[in-house]
Tab-separated table of C-alpha atoms and ligand atoms in Angstrom:
chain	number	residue	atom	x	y	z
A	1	UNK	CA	225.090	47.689	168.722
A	2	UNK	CA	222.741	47.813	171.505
A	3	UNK	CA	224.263	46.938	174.907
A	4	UNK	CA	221.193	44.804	176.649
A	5	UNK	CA	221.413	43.525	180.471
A	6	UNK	CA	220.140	40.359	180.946
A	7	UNK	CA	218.969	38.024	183.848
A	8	UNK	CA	218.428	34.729	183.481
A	9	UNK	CA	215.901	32.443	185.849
A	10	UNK	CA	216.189	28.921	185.100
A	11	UNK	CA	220.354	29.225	184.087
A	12	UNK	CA	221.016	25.961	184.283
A	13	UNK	CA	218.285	23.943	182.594
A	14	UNK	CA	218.024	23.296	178.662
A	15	UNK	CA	216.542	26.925	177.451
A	16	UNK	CA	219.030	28.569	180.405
A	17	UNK	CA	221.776	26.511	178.804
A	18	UNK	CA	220.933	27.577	175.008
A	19	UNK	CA	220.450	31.129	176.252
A	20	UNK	CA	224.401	31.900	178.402
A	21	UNK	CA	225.817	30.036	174.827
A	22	UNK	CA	224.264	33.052	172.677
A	23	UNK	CA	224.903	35.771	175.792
A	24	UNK	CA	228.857	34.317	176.101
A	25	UNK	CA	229.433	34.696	172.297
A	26	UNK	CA	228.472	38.471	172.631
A	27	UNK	CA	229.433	38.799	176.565
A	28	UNK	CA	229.876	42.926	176.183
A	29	UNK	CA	226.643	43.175	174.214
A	30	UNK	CA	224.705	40.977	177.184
A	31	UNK	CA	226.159	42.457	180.594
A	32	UNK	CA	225.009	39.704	183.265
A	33	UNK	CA	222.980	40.551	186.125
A	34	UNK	CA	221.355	37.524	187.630
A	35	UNK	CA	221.317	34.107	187.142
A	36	UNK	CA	219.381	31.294	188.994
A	37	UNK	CA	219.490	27.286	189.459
A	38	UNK	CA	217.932	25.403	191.832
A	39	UNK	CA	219.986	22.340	192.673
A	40	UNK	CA	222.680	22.183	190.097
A	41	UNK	CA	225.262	24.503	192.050
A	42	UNK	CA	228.276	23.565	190.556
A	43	UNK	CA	227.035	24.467	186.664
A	44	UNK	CA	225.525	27.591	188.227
A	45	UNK	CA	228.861	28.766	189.767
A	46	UNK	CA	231.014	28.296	186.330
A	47	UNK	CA	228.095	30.205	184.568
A	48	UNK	CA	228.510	32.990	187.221
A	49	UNK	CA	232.374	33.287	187.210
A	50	UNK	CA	232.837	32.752	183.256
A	51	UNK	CA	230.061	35.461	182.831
A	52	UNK	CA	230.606	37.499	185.308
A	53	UNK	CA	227.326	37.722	186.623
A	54	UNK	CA	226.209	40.340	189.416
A	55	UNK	CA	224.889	37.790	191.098
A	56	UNK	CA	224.138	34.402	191.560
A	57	UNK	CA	220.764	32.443	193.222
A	58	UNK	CA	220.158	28.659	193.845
A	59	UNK	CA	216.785	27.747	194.968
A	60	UNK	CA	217.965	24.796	197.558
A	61	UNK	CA	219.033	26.743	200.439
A	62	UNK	CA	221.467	24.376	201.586
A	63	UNK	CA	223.597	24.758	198.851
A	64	UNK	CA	224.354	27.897	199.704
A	65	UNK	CA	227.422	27.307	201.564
A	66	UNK	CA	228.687	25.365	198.780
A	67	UNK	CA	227.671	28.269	196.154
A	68	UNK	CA	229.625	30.863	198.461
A	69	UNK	CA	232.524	28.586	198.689
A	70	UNK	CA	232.767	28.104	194.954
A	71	UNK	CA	232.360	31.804	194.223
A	72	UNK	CA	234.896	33.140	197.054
A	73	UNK	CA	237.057	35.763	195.893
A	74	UNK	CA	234.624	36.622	192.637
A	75	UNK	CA	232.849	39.721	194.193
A	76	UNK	CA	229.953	37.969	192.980
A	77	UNK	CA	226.482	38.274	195.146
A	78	UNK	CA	224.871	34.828	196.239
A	79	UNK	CA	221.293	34.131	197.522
A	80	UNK	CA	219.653	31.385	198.147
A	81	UNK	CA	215.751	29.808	198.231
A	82	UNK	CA	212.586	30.580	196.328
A	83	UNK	CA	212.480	34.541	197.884
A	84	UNK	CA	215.802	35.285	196.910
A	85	UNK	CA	215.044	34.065	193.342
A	86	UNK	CA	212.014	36.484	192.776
A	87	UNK	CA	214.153	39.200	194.546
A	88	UNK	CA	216.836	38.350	191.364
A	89	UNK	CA	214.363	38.597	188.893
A	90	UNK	CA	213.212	41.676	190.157
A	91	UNK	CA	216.981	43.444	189.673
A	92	UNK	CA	217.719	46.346	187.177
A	93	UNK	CA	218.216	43.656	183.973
A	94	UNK	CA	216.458	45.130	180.747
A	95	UNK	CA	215.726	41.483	179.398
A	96	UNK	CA	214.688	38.772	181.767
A	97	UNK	CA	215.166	34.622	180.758
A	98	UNK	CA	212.187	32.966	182.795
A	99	UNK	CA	212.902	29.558	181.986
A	100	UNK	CA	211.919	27.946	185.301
A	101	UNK	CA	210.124	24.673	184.878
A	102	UNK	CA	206.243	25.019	185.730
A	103	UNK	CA	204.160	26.553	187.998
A	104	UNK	CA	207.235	27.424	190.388
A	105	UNK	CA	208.321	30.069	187.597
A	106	UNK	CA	205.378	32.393	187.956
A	107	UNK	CA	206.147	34.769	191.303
A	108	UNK	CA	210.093	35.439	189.501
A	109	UNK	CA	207.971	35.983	186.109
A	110	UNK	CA	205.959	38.592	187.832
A	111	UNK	CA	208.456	40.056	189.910
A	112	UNK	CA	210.094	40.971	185.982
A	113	UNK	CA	206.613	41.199	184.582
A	114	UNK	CA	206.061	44.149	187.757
A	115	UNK	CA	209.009	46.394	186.983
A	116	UNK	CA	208.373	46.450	182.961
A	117	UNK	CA	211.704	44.252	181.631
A	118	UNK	CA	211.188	42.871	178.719
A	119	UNK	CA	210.567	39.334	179.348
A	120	UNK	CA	211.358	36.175	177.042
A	121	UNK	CA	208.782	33.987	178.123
A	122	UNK	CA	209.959	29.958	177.921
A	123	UNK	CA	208.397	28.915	181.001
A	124	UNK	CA	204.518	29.139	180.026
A	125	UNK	CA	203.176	27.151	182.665
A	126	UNK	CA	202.837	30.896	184.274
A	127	UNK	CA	200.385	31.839	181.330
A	128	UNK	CA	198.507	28.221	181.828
A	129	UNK	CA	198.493	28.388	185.723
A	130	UNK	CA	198.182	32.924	185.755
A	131	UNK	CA	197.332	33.828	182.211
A	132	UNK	CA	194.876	36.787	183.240
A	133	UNK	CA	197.152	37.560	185.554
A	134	UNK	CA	200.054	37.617	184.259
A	135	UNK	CA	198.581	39.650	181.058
A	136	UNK	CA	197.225	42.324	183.005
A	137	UNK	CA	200.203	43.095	184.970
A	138	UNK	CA	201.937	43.248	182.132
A	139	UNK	CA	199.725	45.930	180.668
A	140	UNK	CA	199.584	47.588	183.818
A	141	UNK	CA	203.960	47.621	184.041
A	142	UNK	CA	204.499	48.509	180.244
A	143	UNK	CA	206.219	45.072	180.388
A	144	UNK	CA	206.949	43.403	176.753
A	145	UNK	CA	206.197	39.790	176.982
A	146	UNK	CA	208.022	37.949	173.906
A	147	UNK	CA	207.408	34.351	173.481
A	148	UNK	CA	210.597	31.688	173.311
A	149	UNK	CA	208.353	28.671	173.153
A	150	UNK	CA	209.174	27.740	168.881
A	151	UNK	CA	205.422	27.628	167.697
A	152	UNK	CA	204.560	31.108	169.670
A	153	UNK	CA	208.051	32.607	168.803
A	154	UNK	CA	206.805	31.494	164.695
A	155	UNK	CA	203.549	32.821	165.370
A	156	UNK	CA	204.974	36.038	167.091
A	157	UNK	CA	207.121	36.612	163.621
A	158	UNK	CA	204.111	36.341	161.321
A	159	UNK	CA	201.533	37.172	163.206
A	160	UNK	CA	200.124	41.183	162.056
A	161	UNK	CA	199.482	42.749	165.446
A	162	UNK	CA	198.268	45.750	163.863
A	163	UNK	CA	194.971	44.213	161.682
A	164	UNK	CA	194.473	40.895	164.080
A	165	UNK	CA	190.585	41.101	162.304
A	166	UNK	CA	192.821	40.177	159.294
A	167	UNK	CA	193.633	36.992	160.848
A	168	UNK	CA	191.624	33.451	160.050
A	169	UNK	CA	193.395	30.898	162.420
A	170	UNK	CA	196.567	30.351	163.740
A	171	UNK	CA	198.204	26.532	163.334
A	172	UNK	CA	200.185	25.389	166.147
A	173	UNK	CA	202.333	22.574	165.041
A	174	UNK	CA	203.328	19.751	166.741
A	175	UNK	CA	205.829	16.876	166.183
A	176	UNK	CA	203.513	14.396	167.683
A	177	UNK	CA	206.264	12.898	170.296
A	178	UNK	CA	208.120	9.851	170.373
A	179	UNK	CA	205.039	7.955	170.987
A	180	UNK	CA	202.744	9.331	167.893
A	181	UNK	CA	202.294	5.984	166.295
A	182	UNK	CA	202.668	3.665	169.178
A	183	UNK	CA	199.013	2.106	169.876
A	184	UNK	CA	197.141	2.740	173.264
A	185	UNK	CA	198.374	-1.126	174.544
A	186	UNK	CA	201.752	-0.210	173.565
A	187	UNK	CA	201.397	3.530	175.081
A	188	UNK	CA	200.430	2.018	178.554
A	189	UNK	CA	203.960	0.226	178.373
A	190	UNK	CA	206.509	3.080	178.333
A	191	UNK	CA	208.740	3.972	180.859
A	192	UNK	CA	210.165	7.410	181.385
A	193	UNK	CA	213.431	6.513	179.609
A	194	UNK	CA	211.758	6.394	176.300
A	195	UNK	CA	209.281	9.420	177.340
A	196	UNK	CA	211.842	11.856	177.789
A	197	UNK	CA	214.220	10.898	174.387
A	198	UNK	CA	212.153	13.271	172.127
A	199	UNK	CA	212.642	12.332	169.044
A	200	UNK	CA	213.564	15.786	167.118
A	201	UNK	CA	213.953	18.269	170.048
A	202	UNK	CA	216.540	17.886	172.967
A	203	UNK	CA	214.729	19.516	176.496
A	204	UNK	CA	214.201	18.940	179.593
A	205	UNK	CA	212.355	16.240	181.629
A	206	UNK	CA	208.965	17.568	182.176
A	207	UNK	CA	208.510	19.111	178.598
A	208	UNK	CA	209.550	16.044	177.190
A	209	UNK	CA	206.908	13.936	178.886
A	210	UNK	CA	204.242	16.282	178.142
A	211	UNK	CA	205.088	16.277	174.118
A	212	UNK	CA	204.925	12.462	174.428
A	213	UNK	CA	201.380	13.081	176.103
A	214	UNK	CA	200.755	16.342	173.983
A	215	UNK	CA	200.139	18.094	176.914
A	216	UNK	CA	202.837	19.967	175.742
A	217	UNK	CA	201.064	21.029	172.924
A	218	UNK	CA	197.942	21.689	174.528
A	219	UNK	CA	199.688	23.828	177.294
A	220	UNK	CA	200.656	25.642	174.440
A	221	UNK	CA	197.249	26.035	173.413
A	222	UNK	CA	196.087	28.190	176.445
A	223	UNK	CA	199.321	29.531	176.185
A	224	UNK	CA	198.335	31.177	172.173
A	225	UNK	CA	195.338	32.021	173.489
A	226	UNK	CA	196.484	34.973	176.348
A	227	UNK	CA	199.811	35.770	173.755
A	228	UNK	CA	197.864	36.474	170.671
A	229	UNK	CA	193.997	38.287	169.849
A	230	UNK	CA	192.337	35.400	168.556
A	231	UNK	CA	189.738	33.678	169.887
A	232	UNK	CA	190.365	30.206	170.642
A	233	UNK	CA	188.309	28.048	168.649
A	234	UNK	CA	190.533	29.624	165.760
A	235	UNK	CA	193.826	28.137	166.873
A	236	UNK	CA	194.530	24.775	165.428
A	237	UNK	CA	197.019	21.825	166.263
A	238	UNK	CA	198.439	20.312	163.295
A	239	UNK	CA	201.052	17.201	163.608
A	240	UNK	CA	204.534	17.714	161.902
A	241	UNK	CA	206.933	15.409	162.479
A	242	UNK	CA	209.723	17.073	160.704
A	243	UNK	CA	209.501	20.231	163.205
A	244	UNK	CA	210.772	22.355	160.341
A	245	UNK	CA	207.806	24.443	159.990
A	246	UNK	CA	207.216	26.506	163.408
A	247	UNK	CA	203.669	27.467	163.331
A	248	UNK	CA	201.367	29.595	160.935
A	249	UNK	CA	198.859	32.238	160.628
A	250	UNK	CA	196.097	31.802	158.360
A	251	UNK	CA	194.658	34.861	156.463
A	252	UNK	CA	191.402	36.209	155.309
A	253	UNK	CA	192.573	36.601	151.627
A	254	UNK	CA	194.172	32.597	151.992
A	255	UNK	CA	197.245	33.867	152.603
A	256	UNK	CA	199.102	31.364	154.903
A	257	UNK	CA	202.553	32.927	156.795
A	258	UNK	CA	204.745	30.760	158.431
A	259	UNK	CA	208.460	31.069	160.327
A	260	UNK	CA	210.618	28.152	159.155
A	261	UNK	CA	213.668	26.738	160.792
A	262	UNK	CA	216.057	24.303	162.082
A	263	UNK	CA	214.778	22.672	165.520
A	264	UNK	CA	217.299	24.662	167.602
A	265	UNK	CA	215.993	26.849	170.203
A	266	UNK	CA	218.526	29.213	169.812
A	267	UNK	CA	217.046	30.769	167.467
A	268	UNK	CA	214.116	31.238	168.956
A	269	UNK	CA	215.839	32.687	171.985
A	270	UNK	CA	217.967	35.171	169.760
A	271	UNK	CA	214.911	36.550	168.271
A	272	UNK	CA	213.787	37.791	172.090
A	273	UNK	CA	217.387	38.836	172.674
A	274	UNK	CA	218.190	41.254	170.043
A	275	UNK	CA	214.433	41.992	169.447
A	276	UNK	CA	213.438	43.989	167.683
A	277	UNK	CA	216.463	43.763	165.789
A	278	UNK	CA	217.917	40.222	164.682
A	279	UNK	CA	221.295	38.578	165.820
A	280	UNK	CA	223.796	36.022	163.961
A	281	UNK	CA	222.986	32.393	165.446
A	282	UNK	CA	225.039	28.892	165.121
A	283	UNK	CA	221.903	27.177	164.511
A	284	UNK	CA	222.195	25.148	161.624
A	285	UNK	CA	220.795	26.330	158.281
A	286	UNK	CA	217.909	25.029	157.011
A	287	UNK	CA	218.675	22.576	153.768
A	288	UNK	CA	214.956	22.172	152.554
A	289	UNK	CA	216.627	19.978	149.428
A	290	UNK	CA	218.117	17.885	151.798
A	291	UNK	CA	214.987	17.330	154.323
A	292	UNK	CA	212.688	16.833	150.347
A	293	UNK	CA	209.313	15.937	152.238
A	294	UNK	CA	207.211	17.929	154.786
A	295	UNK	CA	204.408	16.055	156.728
A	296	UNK	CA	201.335	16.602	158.186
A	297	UNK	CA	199.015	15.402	159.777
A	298	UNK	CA	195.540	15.799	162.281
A	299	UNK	CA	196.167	14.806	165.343
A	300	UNK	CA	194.462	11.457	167.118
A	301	UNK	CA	192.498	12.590	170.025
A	302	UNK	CA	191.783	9.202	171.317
A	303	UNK	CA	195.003	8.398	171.875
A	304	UNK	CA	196.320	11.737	173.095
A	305	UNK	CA	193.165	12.971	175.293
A	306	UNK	CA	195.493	16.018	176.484
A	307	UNK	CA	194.697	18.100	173.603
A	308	UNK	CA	191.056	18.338	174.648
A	309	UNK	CA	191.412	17.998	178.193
A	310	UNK	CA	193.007	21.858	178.085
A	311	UNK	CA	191.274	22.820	175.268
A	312	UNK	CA	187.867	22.162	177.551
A	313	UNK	CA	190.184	24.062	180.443
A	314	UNK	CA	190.589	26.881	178.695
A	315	UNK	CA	186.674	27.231	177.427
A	316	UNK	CA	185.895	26.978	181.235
A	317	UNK	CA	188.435	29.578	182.344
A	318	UNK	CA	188.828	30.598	185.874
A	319	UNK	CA	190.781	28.803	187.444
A	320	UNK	CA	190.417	25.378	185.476
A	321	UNK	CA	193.809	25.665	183.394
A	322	UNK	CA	195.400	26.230	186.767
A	323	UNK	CA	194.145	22.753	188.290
A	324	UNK	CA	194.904	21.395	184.800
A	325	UNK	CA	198.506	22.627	184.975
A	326	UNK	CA	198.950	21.503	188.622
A	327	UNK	CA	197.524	18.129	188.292
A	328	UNK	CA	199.948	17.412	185.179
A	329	UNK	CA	202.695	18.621	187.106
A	330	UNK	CA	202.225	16.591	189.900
A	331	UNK	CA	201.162	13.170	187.293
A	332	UNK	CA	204.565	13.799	185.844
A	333	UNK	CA	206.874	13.709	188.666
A	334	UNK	CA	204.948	10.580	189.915
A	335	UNK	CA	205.695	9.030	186.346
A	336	UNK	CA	209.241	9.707	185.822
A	337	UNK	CA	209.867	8.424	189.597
A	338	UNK	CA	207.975	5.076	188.656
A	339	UNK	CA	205.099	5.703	190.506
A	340	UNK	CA	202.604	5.578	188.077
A	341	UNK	CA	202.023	4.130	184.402
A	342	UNK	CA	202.595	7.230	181.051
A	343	UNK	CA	198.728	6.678	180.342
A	344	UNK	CA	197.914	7.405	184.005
A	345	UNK	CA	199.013	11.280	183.290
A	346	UNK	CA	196.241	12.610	181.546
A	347	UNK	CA	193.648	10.124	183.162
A	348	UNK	CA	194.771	11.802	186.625
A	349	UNK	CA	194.648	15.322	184.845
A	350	UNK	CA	191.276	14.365	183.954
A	351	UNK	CA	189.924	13.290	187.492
A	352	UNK	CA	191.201	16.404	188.921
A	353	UNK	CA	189.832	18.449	186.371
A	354	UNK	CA	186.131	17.075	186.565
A	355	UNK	CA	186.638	17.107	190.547
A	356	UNK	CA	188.150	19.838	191.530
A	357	UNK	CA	186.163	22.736	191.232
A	358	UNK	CA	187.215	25.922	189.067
A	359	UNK	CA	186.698	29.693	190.392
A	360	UNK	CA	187.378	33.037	189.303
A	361	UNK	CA	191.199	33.754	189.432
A	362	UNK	CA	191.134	37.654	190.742
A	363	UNK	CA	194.694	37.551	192.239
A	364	UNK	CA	197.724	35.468	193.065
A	365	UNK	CA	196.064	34.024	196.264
A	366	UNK	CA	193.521	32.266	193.980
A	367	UNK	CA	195.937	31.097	191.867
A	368	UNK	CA	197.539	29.430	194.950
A	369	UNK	CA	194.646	28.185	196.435
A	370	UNK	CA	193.787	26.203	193.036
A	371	UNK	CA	197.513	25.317	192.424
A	372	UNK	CA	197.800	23.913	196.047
A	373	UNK	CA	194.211	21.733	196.153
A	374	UNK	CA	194.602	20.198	192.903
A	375	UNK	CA	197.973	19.425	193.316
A	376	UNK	CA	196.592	17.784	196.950
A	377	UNK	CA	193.895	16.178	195.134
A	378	UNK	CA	195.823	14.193	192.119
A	379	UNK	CA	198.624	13.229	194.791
A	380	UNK	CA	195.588	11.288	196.202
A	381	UNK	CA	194.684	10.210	193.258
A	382	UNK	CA	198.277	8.567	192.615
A	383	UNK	CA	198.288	7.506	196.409
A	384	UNK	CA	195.050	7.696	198.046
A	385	UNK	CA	197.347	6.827	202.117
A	386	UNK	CA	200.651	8.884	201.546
A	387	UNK	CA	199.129	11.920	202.947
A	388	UNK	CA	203.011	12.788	203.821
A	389	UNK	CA	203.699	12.864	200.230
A	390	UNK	CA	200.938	15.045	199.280
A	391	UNK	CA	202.471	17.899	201.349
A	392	UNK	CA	205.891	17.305	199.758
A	393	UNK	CA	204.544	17.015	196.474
A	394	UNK	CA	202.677	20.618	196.829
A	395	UNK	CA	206.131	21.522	198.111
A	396	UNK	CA	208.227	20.585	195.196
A	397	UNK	CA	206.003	22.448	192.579
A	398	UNK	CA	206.470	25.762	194.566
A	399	UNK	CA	210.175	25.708	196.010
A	400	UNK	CA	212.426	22.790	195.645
A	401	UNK	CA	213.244	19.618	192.852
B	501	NAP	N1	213.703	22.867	176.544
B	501	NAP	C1	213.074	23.401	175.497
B	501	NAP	O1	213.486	23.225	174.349
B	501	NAP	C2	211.836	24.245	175.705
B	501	NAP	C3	211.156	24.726	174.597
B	501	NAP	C4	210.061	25.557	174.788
B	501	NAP	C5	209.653	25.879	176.070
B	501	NAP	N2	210.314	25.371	177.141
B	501	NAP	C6	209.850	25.724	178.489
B	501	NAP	O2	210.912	26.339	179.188
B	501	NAP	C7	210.860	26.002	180.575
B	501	NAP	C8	212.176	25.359	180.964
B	501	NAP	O3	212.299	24.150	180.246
B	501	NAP	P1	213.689	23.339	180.216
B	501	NAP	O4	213.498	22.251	179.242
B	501	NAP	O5	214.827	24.301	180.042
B	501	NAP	O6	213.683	22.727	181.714
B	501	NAP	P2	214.898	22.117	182.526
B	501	NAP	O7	215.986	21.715	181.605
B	501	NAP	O8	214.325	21.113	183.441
B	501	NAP	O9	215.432	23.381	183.380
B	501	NAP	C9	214.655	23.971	184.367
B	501	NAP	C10	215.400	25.102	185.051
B	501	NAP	O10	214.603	25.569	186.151
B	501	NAP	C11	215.299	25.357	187.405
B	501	NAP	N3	214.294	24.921	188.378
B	501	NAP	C12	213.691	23.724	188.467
B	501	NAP	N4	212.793	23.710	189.464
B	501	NAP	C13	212.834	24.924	190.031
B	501	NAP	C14	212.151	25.526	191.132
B	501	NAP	N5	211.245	24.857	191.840
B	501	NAP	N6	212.456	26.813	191.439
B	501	NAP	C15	213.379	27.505	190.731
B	501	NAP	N7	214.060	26.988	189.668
B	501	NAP	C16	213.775	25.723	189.336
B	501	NAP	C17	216.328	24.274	187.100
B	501	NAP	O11	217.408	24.325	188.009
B	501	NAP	P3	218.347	23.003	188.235
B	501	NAP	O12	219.056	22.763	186.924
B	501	NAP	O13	219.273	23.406	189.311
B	501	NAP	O14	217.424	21.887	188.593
B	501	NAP	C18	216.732	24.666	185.677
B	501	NAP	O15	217.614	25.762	185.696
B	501	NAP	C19	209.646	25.084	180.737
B	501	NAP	O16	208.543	25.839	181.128
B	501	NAP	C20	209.430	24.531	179.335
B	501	NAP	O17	208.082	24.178	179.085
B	501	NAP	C21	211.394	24.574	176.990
């Protein structure tokens, strides 16, 4: 048994949540070196103190008092704000969690991605908004990057690294959302309520709304493309509402591989954990007698415009999946506060896309500088005379909820 010490960014949120449940079943196994929140100090603290952790790190500086108060006596380290979580992600842990919701997750991603952990990639709006990036440091650090999303996790376990010539397409599926056979009149009616109660998977906010969008989906897109060595007009998105089969890999010979499984992420997350070995899970086991049908079908691109919107992001490159990413982030928040209408999303993701214009993406600065103006630009976009907003907006994305 291979002892493995782990850090998890992103403790408290759904994938952080699923992840200390598999770590606290094996706690000797998965020493605890870091773990980091950003508002949700009290969950944060009992995760600390019932695993032990070296150290704990909540984004919202003033909840640091309260974090130090709740671990007195503990011996346990506490930091707070967005420095002190890269500084956490960049401690001695063999395995790093980064399961930080969007853009804000890439700087702790690299600091793990810069000292070679192996890294269990959830959050991949740092391979949408840094993909080059992020991919060449990687290769620079000796850094393993494993994927946690389901369909790259099912792609990852069928997917023969060694011949990739061998290798026809690769089939991301998708469940299609709560909304895949709502019509566009009834579409423009949701409210965030309804977005975010996915009908098969249970996450958090923001990757909720964007699988009722399929943003989701096409995040995951750009995502396949930097993960795997196939060229993107070879990856496929194929709608399964069951979510029992993961993804697939298409072969020369006809051959078609796929990872099947109950929609539980743990699984998913185990296979990073004990990779390359395998670990015992309590996800449920899959009863393919009891599910008796399978679905699929091609997605509608009228109604769900997201799943060209990033596929045309991606075939520009630069910086375009950054202002993509940034824009949707930003559309998001403005929905599921009321501010604007679920159809709105990917019409302001579109308007910053065609405005905003793309560049090379060299280093992190340039990744910044796209992140920050499109984010400026669809906050106008939602409210062309709150210019106070649009600095708190840009804000929020970077350092605080
Ligand atoms: N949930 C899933 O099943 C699933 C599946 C595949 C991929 N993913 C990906 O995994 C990532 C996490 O998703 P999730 O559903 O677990 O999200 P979530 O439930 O919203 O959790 C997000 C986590 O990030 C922390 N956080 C939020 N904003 C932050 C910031 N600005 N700086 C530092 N930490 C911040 C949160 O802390 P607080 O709790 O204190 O706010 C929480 O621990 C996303 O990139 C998502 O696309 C999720």
């Amino acid at each position: 048994m291979q002892t493995r010490r782990v850090t998890i960014l992103g403790s408290t949120g759904s994938i952080g949540r699923s992840t200390i449940d598999l770590i606290a079943r094996e706690p000797e196994r998965f020493p605890v070196e870091a773990l980091t929140a950003q508002s949700n100090v009290g969950l944060l603290a009992e995760q600390a103190l019932s695993l032990k952790a070296k150290c704990a790190v909540i984004g919202d500086e003033s909840l640091l008092p309260e974090l130090r108060q709740r671990l007195a006596g503990s011996g346990i380290e506490s930091a707070a704000g967005a420095g002190a979580i890269i500084e956490a992600a960049a401690r001695p842990a063999e395995w790093v969690m980064a399961a930080i919701v969007g853009a804000a997750g890439l700087e702790p991603t690299l600091a793990a991605v810069r000292r070679g952990a192996i890294v269990a990639l959830a959050n991949k709006e740092s391979l949408v908004c840094a993909g080059p990036l992020v991919m060449r440091e990687a290769a620079l650090h000796g850094a393993t990057i494993l994927p946690v999303d389901s369909e790259h996790n099912a792609i990852f376990q069928v997917f023969d690294f060694k011949a990739p010539d061998n290798i026809d397409r690769v089939i991301l599926t998708a469940s299609g959302g709560p909304f895949r056979t709502l019509n566009l009149s009834e579409m423009r009616e949701v409210t965030p309520a309804q977005a975010i109660a996915h009908p098969v998977w249970s996450m958090g906010a923001k990757i909720s709304v964007d699988s009722a969008t399929l943003m989701n989906k096409g995040l995951e897109l750009i995502e396949a493309s930097f993960l795997f060595p196939v060229p993107e007009d070879r990856i496929e998105v194929l709608i399964h509402p069951q979510s029992v089969v993961h993804s697939l890999v298409s072969y020369v010979d006809g051959s078609v591989l796929a990872q099947l499984g109950t929609p539980d992420m743990r699984t998913p997350i185990s296979v990073t954990l004990a990779w390359p070995a395998r670990m015992p899970t309590p996800a449920a086991r899959l009863d393919l007698a009891a599910i008796a049908k399978l679905t699929f079908e091609v997605p509608d691109f009228a109604r769900f415009p997201a799943l060209n919107l990033t596929r045309q992001a991606l075939q520009s490159g630069g910086s375009a999946p950054t202002i993509l990413n940034a824009a949707n982030e930003v559309a998001v928040d403005a929905f599921l506060n009321g501010r604007i209408g679920f159809l709105d999303i990917t019409r302001i993701v579109e308007q910053t896309l065609s405005r905003v214009p793309s560049g090379p993406l060299g280093d992190l600065a340039a990744v910044h500088e796209a992140d920050g103006t499109a984010r400026r630009y669809a906050a106008h976009l939602i409210d062309p005379t709150d210019d106070d907003r649009v600095v708190r907006v840009q804000t929020r994305g970077r350092n605080r909820r």
